[in-house]
Amino acid sequence: MVNIAHFIPVFPFVAFWLNIIFGCRLGVACAYVSVGASAISAVLAVLVFMGLQAGGGSYVLTPWLSVNGHPISLGIIVDSLTVMMLLVVTIVGTLIQIYSIGYMGGDPRFTRYFAYISLFMSSMLGLVLVDNLFLLYIFWEGVGLCSCLLVAFWYEKPAAAAAGIKAFITTRVGDTGLLLGILLLMSVGHSLRFADMSVISAPEPLMVLAALLIFMGAVGKSAQFPLHVWLPDAMEGPTAVSALIHAATMVAAGVYLVARCYPLFTAHPLALQTVAVIGAISAVMAASIACFANDIKKVLAYSTISQLGLMMLGLGAGGYTGGTFHLMTHAFFKALLFLGAGSVIHAVHTQDIRAMGGLFNKMKVTSVTFIIGALALAGVAPLSGFWSKDEILTAVWQHGNLGLFIAAVTTSFLTAFYMTRLILLAFFGESRGAHKAHESPAVMTMPLVILAFFALFLGFAGSPWAHHAFQRFIAPEEGEVALDLGMAVASTVIACAGILTAFLLRGKFLGYKEGTCALIENKYYFDEIYDALFVKPFHRLAAAVARFDQVRVDGVVNGVSRCVQELAQASRSLQTGLVENYLLAQAGGVFVLIVVVTLVGKLCHIF
């Protein structure tokens, strides 16, 4: 069953073409084409999981091309990391597409939306299946393309169009680093296969540089410091897109890339330490911004950046199982939170949590499932986020770097705080404008219930009661894993402290005045700094080049054109229409030619 893995991306790809070509005829049925294709891929992913449990492995479909005598094959890698990602992408993706049927109902570009979603699913599944960096880069760019198309889906809105451009340009910076890293690795290591990462023999500085360049791609895709600025603006896209691409799957591709190239990073400690430091900075920075955000989707966006940073921190600290475990659990409860936010926005027609309040009594299913997702994100026992976050805290503590551990603890505390703040403002207290709120239809609430189930129970796969099944599955070579009871208690205390602090300060949330902490409220001025350092100088450069093009280049071309026109205008007077004038001119021309030939002959005779 492992050998059917390469069919998993095919069905969403076929659905993309069907919706693009026949979308007008299919109408609403195009949604069922996409959902059906995604569901088939999910079933195949389960079969591949069963095959791997029975003893599967990787395989090569066909040799593809050769670079300097080194072959690059179209190969598939089927291991525990691949299967985990396949299950996450297909299950979460299918549920979000079902939700989208209700959320996107009536949109004039309904068929195009599902076509883009199917193309994204195909690209993401291909990304996690291929066995070398060259093929990964191709699917990596496909995922980036779909992201920009979906962020700017409502391109008639200036904010959405600008967000799509910003996402495209910012991620291109990281992707350029990834491409350079691939080229360098091919040059010095002569192999791009993930299986060869641990045996490449090359000068240490070059290998460290290659690892850092590859990590640069992960920084861009997973919205890590300093390339994190695109993700909050990407919330201009449909909320279902935010759930699928910018919370559960696409942004997780960067973490997946680091996990997939983990042997390369562990072989070069400087690169691994860089991963940990960048993750720590991203985690704390984004969590602090989320504490002051009032847009429900922006809170979740900065939360995503923070949690991805926590995963990077775990991987950088040597916690491979913790980082990958949190990657899996986060996909489910963050998708739940984004879809819950979409349900709220669908009901109240605002994204400002200060204009909500009292939604719990009017939207019971949305409220309960959202609270479950929030508690899982906060790391409250025994929900899924508790088990995975505890793994990361343990790994960082064992790493021995006090600064990194403080960053992880601070992130955990702030996460519990800002999610409690969001819940108190949106779902409890008096209604502040959400008087007509109502529960969303079943096609939207059913995925919430299913995702809430995963948020509640998925973490038990890594618990002592399941004999740490996830850890043994994802990294069997690490042997038995014991629960650090002290860290589990500390993790629970941290989460409870964040929740309690939010309850104690709840009376100040609505009276909060802008400007209290300008640095954090303005997102540490990253947008302003980048605007001053890069955007405005490039705009001025582009304007100067445009002027040069208009004055110099166009001036020369237009000058030649004007000369031809003036010459033509002057020669028009010779065209009189009288035959006798033409005969006279002909005779004069013959006379001139005779004189010239005679003079030239005499001169030649003299000299």
Coordinates of C-alpha atoms in Angstrom, one line a residue:
M1 CA 0.0 0.0 0.0
V2 CA 3.0 2.3 0.4
N3 CA 3.6 2.2 -3.3
I4 CA 0.3 4.1 -4.0
A5 CA 1.5 7.2 -2.2
H6 CA 2.3 9.1 -5.4
F7 CA -1.4 8.9 -6.3
I8 CA -2.4 11.1 -3.3
P9 CA -1.7 14.5 -4.9
V10 CA -3.2 13.4 -8.3
F11 CA -6.8 13.5 -7.3
P12 CA -6.8 17.2 -6.1
F13 CA -4.8 18.1 -9.2
V14 CA -7.5 16.5 -11.4
A15 CA -10.2 18.3 -9.4
F16 CA -8.3 21.6 -10.1
W17 CA -8.5 21.1 -13.9
L18 CA -12.1 20.0 -13.8
N19 CA -13.1 23.1 -11.8
I20 CA -11.1 25.4 -14.1
I21 CA -12.4 23.9 -17.3
F22 CA -15.9 22.9 -16.4
G23 CA -16.5 25.2 -13.4
C24 CA -19.2 27.3 -15.2
R25 CA -21.2 24.1 -16.0
L26 CA -20.6 22.5 -12.7
G27 CA -21.7 25.4 -10.6
V28 CA -22.1 24.6 -6.9
A29 CA -21.2 21.0 -7.7
C30 CA -17.5 22.1 -8.1
A31 CA -17.3 22.1 -4.3
Y32 CA -18.2 18.4 -4.2
V33 CA -15.6 17.7 -6.8
S34 CA -12.9 19.3 -4.6
V35 CA -14.2 17.8 -1.4
G36 CA -14.5 14.3 -3.0
A37 CA -10.9 14.5 -4.4
S38 CA -9.6 15.6 -1.0
A39 CA -11.5 12.8 0.8
I40 CA -10.1 10.2 -1.6
S41 CA -6.6 11.5 -0.9
A42 CA -7.3 11.2 2.9
V43 CA -8.4 7.6 2.4
L44 CA -5.2 6.9 0.5
A45 CA -3.2 8.6 3.2
V46 CA -4.7 6.2 5.8
L47 CA -3.9 3.2 3.6
V48 CA -0.3 4.5 3.2
F49 CA -0.2 4.8 7.0
M50 CA -1.3 1.2 7.4
G51 CA 1.2 0.1 4.8
L52 CA 4.0 1.9 6.7
Q53 CA 3.0 0.2 9.9
A54 CA 3.3 -3.1 8.1
G55 CA 6.8 -2.2 6.9
G56 CA 6.9 0.1 4.0
G57 CA 9.5 2.5 2.6
S58 CA 10.6 4.9 -0.1
Y59 CA 10.7 4.2 -3.8
V60 CA 11.7 5.8 -7.1
L61 CA 9.1 6.3 -9.9
T62 CA 11.6 7.1 -12.6
P63 CA 15.0 8.8 -13.2
W64 CA 14.4 12.4 -14.3
L65 CA 17.5 14.3 -15.2
S66 CA 21.3 14.5 -14.5
V67 CA 23.2 17.5 -13.2
N68 CA 27.0 17.3 -13.8
G69 CA 26.7 13.5 -13.9
H70 CA 24.7 13.3 -10.7
P71 CA 21.1 11.9 -11.2
I72 CA 18.0 13.5 -9.9
S73 CA 15.1 11.0 -9.7
L74 CA 11.4 11.5 -9.4
G75 CA 11.3 9.7 -6.0
I76 CA 8.8 9.4 -3.2
I77 CA 9.8 9.2 0.5
V78 CA 7.3 7.4 2.7
D79 CA 8.3 7.6 6.4
S80 CA 6.7 8.6 9.6
L81 CA 7.1 12.3 9.0
T82 CA 5.6 12.1 5.6
V83 CA 2.7 10.0 6.7
M84 CA 2.0 12.3 9.6
M85 CA 1.9 15.4 7.3
L86 CA -0.3 13.5 4.7
L87 CA -2.9 12.7 7.4
V88 CA -2.8 16.3 8.7
V89 CA -3.1 18.0 5.3
T90 CA -5.8 15.7 3.9
I91 CA -8.0 15.5 7.0
V92 CA -7.8 19.2 7.9
G93 CA -8.1 20.2 4.2
T94 CA -11.2 18.1 3.7
L95 CA -12.9 19.5 6.7
I96 CA -12.1 23.1 5.7
Q97 CA -13.4 22.5 2.2
I98 CA -16.7 21.2 3.7
Y99 CA -16.9 24.3 5.8
S100 CA -16.2 26.5 2.8
I101 CA -19.3 25.3 1.1
G102 CA -21.3 27.3 3.6
Y103 CA -18.8 30.1 4.1
M104 CA -18.3 30.9 0.4
G105 CA -21.9 30.2 -0.6
G106 CA -23.1 32.9 -3.0
D107 CA -19.6 34.3 -3.8
P108 CA -19.4 35.1 -7.6
R109 CA -16.0 33.3 -7.8
F110 CA -17.2 30.2 -6.0
T111 CA -15.8 27.8 -8.6
R112 CA -12.5 29.6 -8.8
Y113 CA -12.1 29.4 -5.0
F114 CA -12.4 25.6 -5.0
A115 CA -10.1 25.3 -8.0
Y116 CA -7.4 27.2 -6.2
I117 CA -7.9 25.1 -3.0
S118 CA -7.5 21.9 -5.0
L119 CA -4.3 23.1 -6.6
F120 CA -3.0 24.1 -3.2
M121 CA -3.8 20.6 -1.8
S122 CA -2.1 19.0 -4.7
S123 CA 1.0 21.1 -4.3
M124 CA 1.2 20.7 -0.5
L125 CA 0.8 16.9 -0.8
G126 CA 3.5 16.8 -3.5
L127 CA 5.8 18.8 -1.2
V128 CA 5.7 16.4 1.6
L129 CA 6.0 13.3 -0.6
V130 CA 9.1 14.0 -2.8
D131 CA 12.4 12.6 -1.7
N132 CA 14.8 15.4 -2.7
L133 CA 15.1 19.2 -2.4
F134 CA 14.9 19.9 -6.1
L135 CA 11.4 18.5 -6.5
L136 CA 10.5 20.0 -3.1
Y137 CA 11.3 23.4 -4.4
I138 CA 9.0 23.0 -7.4
F139 CA 6.0 22.1 -5.2
W140 CA 7.2 24.8 -2.7
E141 CA 6.7 27.4 -5.4
G142 CA 3.3 25.9 -6.3
V143 CA 2.2 26.3 -2.7
G144 CA 3.4 29.9 -2.7
L145 CA 1.5 30.7 -5.9
C146 CA -1.7 29.3 -4.4
S147 CA -1.2 31.3 -1.2
C148 CA -0.9 34.6 -3.2
L149 CA -3.9 33.7 -5.3
L150 CA -6.1 33.0 -2.3
V151 CA -4.8 35.9 -0.1
A152 CA -5.8 38.3 -3.0
F153 CA -8.9 36.3 -3.8
W154 CA -11.1 39.3 -3.3
Y155 CA -8.7 41.4 -5.3
E156 CA -11.3 44.2 -5.9
K157 CA -10.5 45.2 -2.3
P158 CA -7.3 47.3 -2.2
A159 CA -6.2 45.8 1.1
A160 CA -6.5 42.2 -0.3
A161 CA -4.6 43.1 -3.4
A162 CA -1.9 44.7 -1.4
A163 CA -1.7 41.7 1.0
G164 CA -1.3 39.3 -1.9
I165 CA 1.6 41.4 -3.3
K166 CA 3.2 41.7 0.1
A167 CA 2.9 37.9 0.7
F168 CA 4.4 37.2 -2.7
I169 CA 7.4 39.6 -2.4
T170 CA 8.2 38.7 1.3
T171 CA 8.1 35.0 0.7
R172 CA 10.2 35.4 -2.5
V173 CA 13.1 36.6 -0.2
G174 CA 13.0 33.4 1.7
D175 CA 12.6 31.3 -1.4
T176 CA 15.6 32.9 -3.0
G177 CA 17.7 31.8 0.0
L178 CA 16.2 28.3 -0.3
L179 CA 17.2 28.1 -4.0
L180 CA 20.7 29.3 -3.3
G181 CA 21.0 26.7 -0.5
I182 CA 19.8 23.9 -2.9
L183 CA 22.4 25.0 -5.5
L184 CA 25.2 25.2 -2.9
L185 CA 24.3 21.8 -1.5
M186 CA 24.3 20.3 -5.0
S187 CA 27.6 21.9 -5.8
V188 CA 29.5 20.8 -2.7
G189 CA 27.5 17.7 -1.7
H190 CA 26.5 16.3 -5.2
S191 CA 23.2 15.1 -3.8
L192 CA 19.8 16.6 -2.9
R193 CA 18.2 13.5 -1.5
F194 CA 17.0 13.7 2.1
A195 CA 18.4 10.3 2.7
D196 CA 21.9 11.6 2.0
M197 CA 21.8 14.6 4.3
S198 CA 23.6 12.9 7.1
V199 CA 26.5 11.5 4.9
I200 CA 27.4 14.5 2.8
S201 CA 31.1 15.3 3.2
A202 CA 32.0 18.9 2.5
P203 CA 33.8 21.8 4.2
E204 CA 32.1 22.8 7.4
P205 CA 31.6 26.5 6.6
L206 CA 29.9 25.7 3.3
M207 CA 27.6 23.1 4.9
V208 CA 26.6 25.6 7.6
L209 CA 25.9 28.2 4.9
A210 CA 23.8 25.7 3.0
A211 CA 21.8 24.8 6.1
L212 CA 21.2 28.5 6.9
L213 CA 20.1 29.3 3.4
I214 CA 17.7 26.4 3.5
F215 CA 16.4 27.6 6.8
M216 CA 15.9 31.0 5.2
G217 CA 13.3 29.4 3.0
A218 CA 11.6 28.0 6.1
V219 CA 11.7 31.5 7.7
G220 CA 9.8 33.0 4.8
K221 CA 7.2 30.3 4.4
S222 CA 6.6 29.9 8.1
A223 CA 6.5 33.7 8.7
Q224 CA 9.4 33.8 11.2
F225 CA 11.3 36.8 12.3
P226 CA 12.3 38.9 10.3
L227 CA 10.1 37.7 7.4
H228 CA 6.9 37.5 9.5
V229 CA 5.2 40.7 8.3
W230 CA 3.2 39.1 5.5
L231 CA 1.1 36.7 7.5
P232 CA -1.1 39.2 9.5
D233 CA -1.9 41.0 6.3
A234 CA -2.8 37.7 4.6
M235 CA -5.9 37.6 6.8
E236 CA -7.5 39.7 4.1
G237 CA -8.3 36.5 2.3
P238 CA -11.4 34.3 3.1
T239 CA -11.3 32.9 6.7
A240 CA -11.4 29.4 5.4
V241 CA -8.2 30.2 3.5
S242 CA -6.6 31.5 6.7
A243 CA -7.5 28.2 8.4
L244 CA -6.2 26.0 5.6
I245 CA -3.1 27.8 4.3
H246 CA -2.1 30.3 7.0
A247 CA -2.7 28.2 10.1
A248 CA -2.8 24.5 9.5
T249 CA -0.7 23.5 6.4
M250 CA 1.2 26.0 4.3
V251 CA 2.9 27.9 7.0
A252 CA 3.8 24.5 8.6
A253 CA 5.8 23.7 5.4
G254 CA 8.7 25.7 6.8
V255 CA 8.7 23.6 10.0
Y256 CA 8.4 20.5 7.9
L257 CA 11.4 21.5 5.9
V258 CA 13.6 21.9 9.0
A259 CA 12.3 18.6 10.3
R260 CA 12.9 16.9 6.9
C261 CA 16.5 18.3 6.7
Y262 CA 17.1 17.7 10.5
P263 CA 20.2 15.5 9.9
L264 CA 21.8 18.4 8.1
F265 CA 21.1 20.8 10.9
T266 CA 22.1 18.4 13.7
A267 CA 25.4 17.7 12.0
H268 CA 26.1 21.5 12.2
P269 CA 25.3 22.9 15.7
L270 CA 25.6 26.5 14.6
A271 CA 22.8 26.1 12.1
L272 CA 20.6 24.3 14.7
Q273 CA 21.3 27.0 17.3
T274 CA 20.2 29.7 14.7
V275 CA 16.9 27.8 14.3
A276 CA 16.4 27.9 18.0
V277 CA 17.2 31.6 18.4
I278 CA 15.0 32.7 15.5
G279 CA 12.2 30.6 16.8
A280 CA 12.5 32.1 20.3
I281 CA 12.4 35.6 19.0
S282 CA 9.4 34.9 16.7
A283 CA 7.5 33.2 19.5
V284 CA 7.8 35.9 22.1
M285 CA 7.5 38.8 19.7
A286 CA 4.3 37.6 18.0
A287 CA 2.7 36.5 21.3
S288 CA 3.2 40.0 22.8
I289 CA 1.6 41.6 19.7
A290 CA -1.4 39.3 20.0
C291 CA -2.0 40.5 23.5
F292 CA -2.9 44.0 22.1
A293 CA -4.6 43.0 18.8
N294 CA -8.4 43.6 18.6
D295 CA -9.1 42.0 15.2
I296 CA -10.0 38.4 15.9
K297 CA -8.2 37.1 12.8
K298 CA -5.1 39.2 13.6
V299 CA -5.0 37.7 17.1
L300 CA -5.0 34.2 15.6
A301 CA -2.5 35.2 12.9
Y302 CA 0.1 36.4 15.4
S303 CA -0.7 33.4 17.5
T304 CA 0.2 31.2 14.5
I305 CA 3.6 33.0 14.1
S306 CA 4.2 32.5 17.8
Q307 CA 3.4 28.8 17.8
L308 CA 5.5 28.2 14.6
G309 CA 8.3 29.9 16.5
L310 CA 7.8 27.6 19.4
M311 CA 8.0 24.6 17.0
M312 CA 11.3 26.0 15.6
L313 CA 12.6 26.6 19.1
G314 CA 11.8 23.0 20.0
L315 CA 13.5 21.6 16.9
G316 CA 16.5 23.9 17.4
A317 CA 16.8 22.7 21.0
G318 CA 17.0 19.1 19.9
G319 CA 13.3 18.3 20.5
Y320 CA 12.5 16.7 17.2
T321 CA 9.5 14.8 18.6
G322 CA 8.2 17.8 20.5
G323 CA 8.5 20.1 17.4
T324 CA 6.8 17.6 15.1
F325 CA 4.1 16.7 17.7
H326 CA 3.2 20.3 18.2
L327 CA 3.1 20.7 14.4
M328 CA 0.4 18.0 14.2
T329 CA -1.7 19.1 17.2
H330 CA -1.5 22.8 16.3
A331 CA -2.8 22.1 12.8
F332 CA -6.1 20.8 14.2
F333 CA -6.8 23.3 17.0
K334 CA -5.6 26.3 15.0
A335 CA -7.8 25.3 12.1
L336 CA -10.6 25.0 14.6
L337 CA -10.0 28.5 15.9
F338 CA -9.9 30.1 12.5
L339 CA -13.0 28.3 11.4
G340 CA -14.7 29.4 14.6
A341 CA -13.6 32.9 14.0
G342 CA -15.1 32.6 10.5
S343 CA -18.4 31.4 12.0
V344 CA -18.4 34.4 14.3
I345 CA -17.6 36.9 11.5
H346 CA -20.3 35.3 9.4
A347 CA -22.8 35.9 12.2
V348 CA -21.8 39.4 13.4
H349 CA -20.2 40.9 10.3
T350 CA -17.3 42.4 12.2
Q351 CA -13.8 41.2 13.1
D352 CA -13.4 43.6 16.1
I353 CA -13.6 41.7 19.3
R354 CA -14.5 44.9 21.1
A355 CA -17.8 45.0 19.1
M356 CA -18.9 41.5 20.0
G357 CA -19.7 40.2 23.5
G358 CA -22.4 37.9 24.6
L359 CA -22.0 35.4 21.8
F360 CA -22.0 32.3 24.0
N361 CA -25.7 32.2 24.5
K362 CA -26.4 32.9 20.8
M363 CA -23.8 30.6 19.2
K364 CA -23.5 27.6 21.5
V365 CA -21.7 25.2 19.1
T366 CA -19.3 27.8 17.8
S367 CA -18.6 29.1 21.3
V368 CA -18.0 25.7 22.9
T369 CA -15.8 24.5 20.1
F370 CA -13.8 27.7 20.0
I371 CA -13.2 27.6 23.7
I372 CA -12.0 24.0 23.4
G373 CA -9.5 25.1 20.6
A374 CA -8.4 28.1 22.8
L375 CA -7.7 25.9 25.8
A376 CA -5.8 23.4 23.6
L377 CA -3.7 26.3 22.3
A378 CA -3.1 27.6 25.8
G379 CA -1.8 24.2 26.8
V380 CA -4.4 23.3 29.4
A381 CA -4.3 19.7 30.5
P382 CA -5.4 17.2 29.2
L383 CA -6.1 18.8 25.8
S384 CA -3.8 18.1 22.8
G385 CA -1.8 21.3 23.1
F386 CA -0.7 20.5 26.6
W387 CA 1.0 17.3 25.6
S388 CA 2.9 18.7 22.6
K389 CA 3.8 22.0 24.4
D390 CA 5.1 20.0 27.4
E391 CA 7.4 18.1 25.0
I392 CA 8.9 21.4 23.7
L393 CA 9.4 22.8 27.2
T394 CA 11.1 19.7 28.3
A395 CA 13.4 19.7 25.3
V396 CA 14.3 23.3 25.8
W397 CA 15.0 22.8 29.5
Q398 CA 17.2 19.8 28.7
H399 CA 19.0 21.9 26.1
G400 CA 20.4 23.9 29.0
N401 CA 20.1 27.4 27.5
L402 CA 18.2 29.5 30.2
G403 CA 17.4 32.3 27.7
L404 CA 15.7 29.9 25.4
F405 CA 13.7 28.3 28.2
I406 CA 12.6 31.7 29.5
A407 CA 11.4 32.5 25.9
A408 CA 9.4 29.3 25.8
V409 CA 7.8 29.9 29.2
T410 CA 7.0 33.5 28.3
T411 CA 5.3 32.4 25.1
S412 CA 3.2 29.8 27.0
F413 CA 2.1 32.4 29.5
L414 CA 1.2 35.0 26.9
T415 CA -0.6 32.4 24.8
A416 CA -2.9 31.6 27.7
F417 CA -3.4 35.3 28.4
Y418 CA -4.3 36.6 24.9
M419 CA -6.6 33.6 24.2
T420 CA -8.5 34.2 27.4
R421 CA -8.8 37.9 26.7
L422 CA -10.2 37.1 23.2
I423 CA -12.8 34.7 24.7
L424 CA -13.9 37.1 27.4
L425 CA -14.4 39.9 25.0
A426 CA -16.0 38.0 22.2
F427 CA -18.2 35.4 23.9
F428 CA -19.0 36.7 27.4
G429 CA -20.3 39.9 29.0
E430 CA -22.9 42.2 27.5
S431 CA -23.5 42.3 23.7
R432 CA -21.8 45.3 22.2
G433 CA -23.3 45.2 18.7
A434 CA -23.8 41.5 18.1
H435 CA -27.5 41.6 18.9
K436 CA -28.6 39.8 15.7
A437 CA -25.9 37.0 15.9
H438 CA -27.1 33.5 15.1
E439 CA -25.5 30.1 14.9
S440 CA -23.9 29.1 11.6
P441 CA -25.5 26.4 9.4
A442 CA -24.6 22.7 10.0
V443 CA -22.2 22.6 7.0
M444 CA -20.1 25.1 8.9
T445 CA -20.5 23.8 12.5
M446 CA -20.0 20.1 11.7
P447 CA -16.3 20.6 10.8
L448 CA -15.9 22.6 14.1
V449 CA -17.2 19.7 16.1
I450 CA -14.9 17.2 14.4
L451 CA -11.9 19.4 14.8
A452 CA -12.8 20.0 18.5
F453 CA -12.7 16.2 18.9
F454 CA -9.2 16.1 17.6
A455 CA -8.3 19.1 19.8
L456 CA -9.6 17.2 22.8
F457 CA -8.1 13.8 22.3
L458 CA -5.3 13.9 19.7
G459 CA -2.7 14.7 22.3
F460 CA -3.3 11.4 24.1
A461 CA -1.3 9.8 21.2
G462 CA 1.8 11.2 22.9
S463 CA 0.8 10.5 26.5
P464 CA 1.9 7.7 28.9
W465 CA -1.6 6.1 28.6
A466 CA -0.8 5.5 24.9
H467 CA 2.7 4.4 25.8
H468 CA 4.0 7.5 23.9
A469 CA 2.8 6.1 20.6
F470 CA 3.5 9.3 18.6
Q471 CA 7.0 9.5 19.9
R472 CA 7.7 5.9 19.1
F473 CA 6.1 6.4 15.6
I474 CA 7.9 9.6 14.6
A475 CA 11.3 8.8 16.0
P476 CA 11.6 5.1 17.0
E477 CA 15.4 5.4 17.2
E478 CA 15.1 7.6 20.3
G479 CA 13.7 4.7 22.3
E480 CA 11.4 5.0 25.3
V481 CA 10.2 8.4 26.3
A482 CA 9.3 9.2 29.9
L483 CA 6.9 11.9 31.0
D484 CA 8.6 14.6 33.0
L485 CA 6.0 15.1 35.7
G486 CA 7.7 18.2 37.1
M487 CA 7.6 19.9 33.7
A488 CA 4.0 18.8 33.1
V489 CA 3.0 20.5 36.4
A490 CA 5.0 23.6 35.5
S491 CA 3.4 23.8 32.1
T492 CA -0.1 23.6 33.7
V493 CA 0.8 26.3 36.2
I494 CA 2.0 28.6 33.5
A495 CA -1.2 28.1 31.5
C496 CA -3.4 28.7 34.5
A497 CA -1.3 31.8 35.5
G498 CA -2.0 33.3 32.0
I499 CA -5.7 32.5 32.2
L500 CA -6.0 33.9 35.8
T501 CA -4.1 37.1 34.8
A502 CA -6.6 37.7 32.0
F503 CA -9.5 37.2 34.3
L504 CA -8.0 39.7 36.8
L505 CA -7.5 42.3 34.1
R506 CA -10.8 41.7 32.2
G507 CA -12.3 44.9 33.5
K508 CA -9.6 46.9 31.7
F509 CA -9.8 45.4 28.3
L510 CA -12.6 47.6 27.0
G511 CA -11.2 50.7 28.7
Y512 CA -7.8 50.1 27.2
K513 CA -6.5 53.2 25.4
E514 CA -4.4 53.0 22.3
G515 CA -0.9 54.4 22.9
T516 CA -0.4 52.6 26.3
C517 CA 2.3 50.5 24.8
A518 CA 2.9 52.1 21.4
L519 CA 5.9 49.8 20.5
I520 CA 3.9 46.6 20.7
E521 CA 0.6 48.2 19.4
N522 CA 2.5 49.2 16.2
K523 CA 4.0 45.7 15.9
Y524 CA 7.5 46.9 16.8
Y525 CA 7.4 49.2 13.7
F526 CA 8.6 46.4 11.4
D527 CA 6.3 47.6 8.6
E528 CA 7.5 51.2 9.0
I529 CA 11.2 50.1 9.1
Y530 CA 10.8 47.9 6.0
D531 CA 8.9 50.7 4.3
A532 CA 11.7 53.2 5.0
L533 CA 14.6 50.8 4.2
F534 CA 13.2 48.9 1.2
V535 CA 9.8 50.0 -0.1
K536 CA 10.3 53.7 -0.4
P537 CA 13.9 53.5 -1.8
F538 CA 12.8 51.0 -4.4
H539 CA 9.8 53.1 -5.3
R540 CA 12.2 56.1 -5.8
L541 CA 14.6 53.9 -7.8
A542 CA 11.7 52.7 -9.9
A543 CA 10.5 56.2 -10.5
A544 CA 14.0 57.3 -11.5
V545 CA 14.3 54.4 -14.0
A546 CA 10.8 55.2 -15.3
R547 CA 11.9 58.8 -15.9
F548 CA 15.1 57.7 -17.6
D549 CA 13.0 55.3 -19.8
Q550 CA 10.6 58.1 -20.7
V551 CA 13.1 60.8 -21.3
R552 CA 16.1 59.0 -22.7
V553 CA 15.0 55.7 -24.2
D554 CA 11.6 56.8 -25.3
G555 CA 13.2 60.1 -26.3
V556 CA 15.6 58.5 -28.8
V557 CA 12.9 56.3 -30.2
N558 CA 10.4 59.1 -30.5
G559 CA 13.1 61.4 -31.9
V560 CA 13.8 59.0 -34.8
S561 CA 10.1 58.8 -35.4
R562 CA 9.8 62.6 -35.5
C563 CA 12.7 62.9 -37.9
V564 CA 11.1 60.4 -40.3
Q565 CA 7.8 62.3 -40.0
E566 CA 9.4 65.7 -40.7
L567 CA 11.4 64.3 -43.7
A568 CA 8.2 62.8 -45.1
Q569 CA 6.4 66.1 -44.5
A570 CA 9.1 67.9 -46.4
S571 CA 9.2 65.5 -49.3
R572 CA 5.5 65.7 -49.8
S573 CA 5.9 69.0 -51.7
L574 CA 7.8 67.1 -54.5
Q575 CA 4.6 65.1 -55.2
T576 CA 2.7 67.6 -57.4
G577 CA 0.8 65.2 -59.6
L578 CA 2.0 66.9 -62.8
V579 CA 3.8 64.6 -65.3
E580 CA 5.9 67.4 -66.8
N581 CA 7.4 68.2 -63.4
Y582 CA 8.4 64.6 -62.9
L583 CA 10.0 64.6 -66.4
L584 CA 11.9 67.8 -65.6
A585 CA 13.2 66.3 -62.3
Q586 CA 14.2 63.1 -64.2
A587 CA 16.1 65.1 -66.8
G588 CA 17.8 67.2 -64.0
G589 CA 18.8 64.0 -62.2
V590 CA 20.4 62.6 -65.4
F591 CA 22.3 65.8 -65.9
V592 CA 23.6 65.7 -62.3
L593 CA 24.7 62.1 -62.7
I594 CA 26.6 62.9 -65.9
V595 CA 28.4 65.8 -64.2
V596 CA 29.3 63.7 -61.2
V597 CA 30.6 60.8 -63.3
T598 CA 32.7 63.1 -65.5
L599 CA 34.2 64.8 -62.5
V600 CA 35.0 61.5 -60.8
G601 CA 36.7 60.2 -64.0
K602 CA 38.9 63.3 -64.2
L603 CA 39.9 63.1 -60.6
C604 CA 40.8 59.4 -60.9
H605 CA 42.9 60.2 -64.0
I606 CA 44.8 62.9 -62.2
F607 CA 45.6 60.8 -59.1

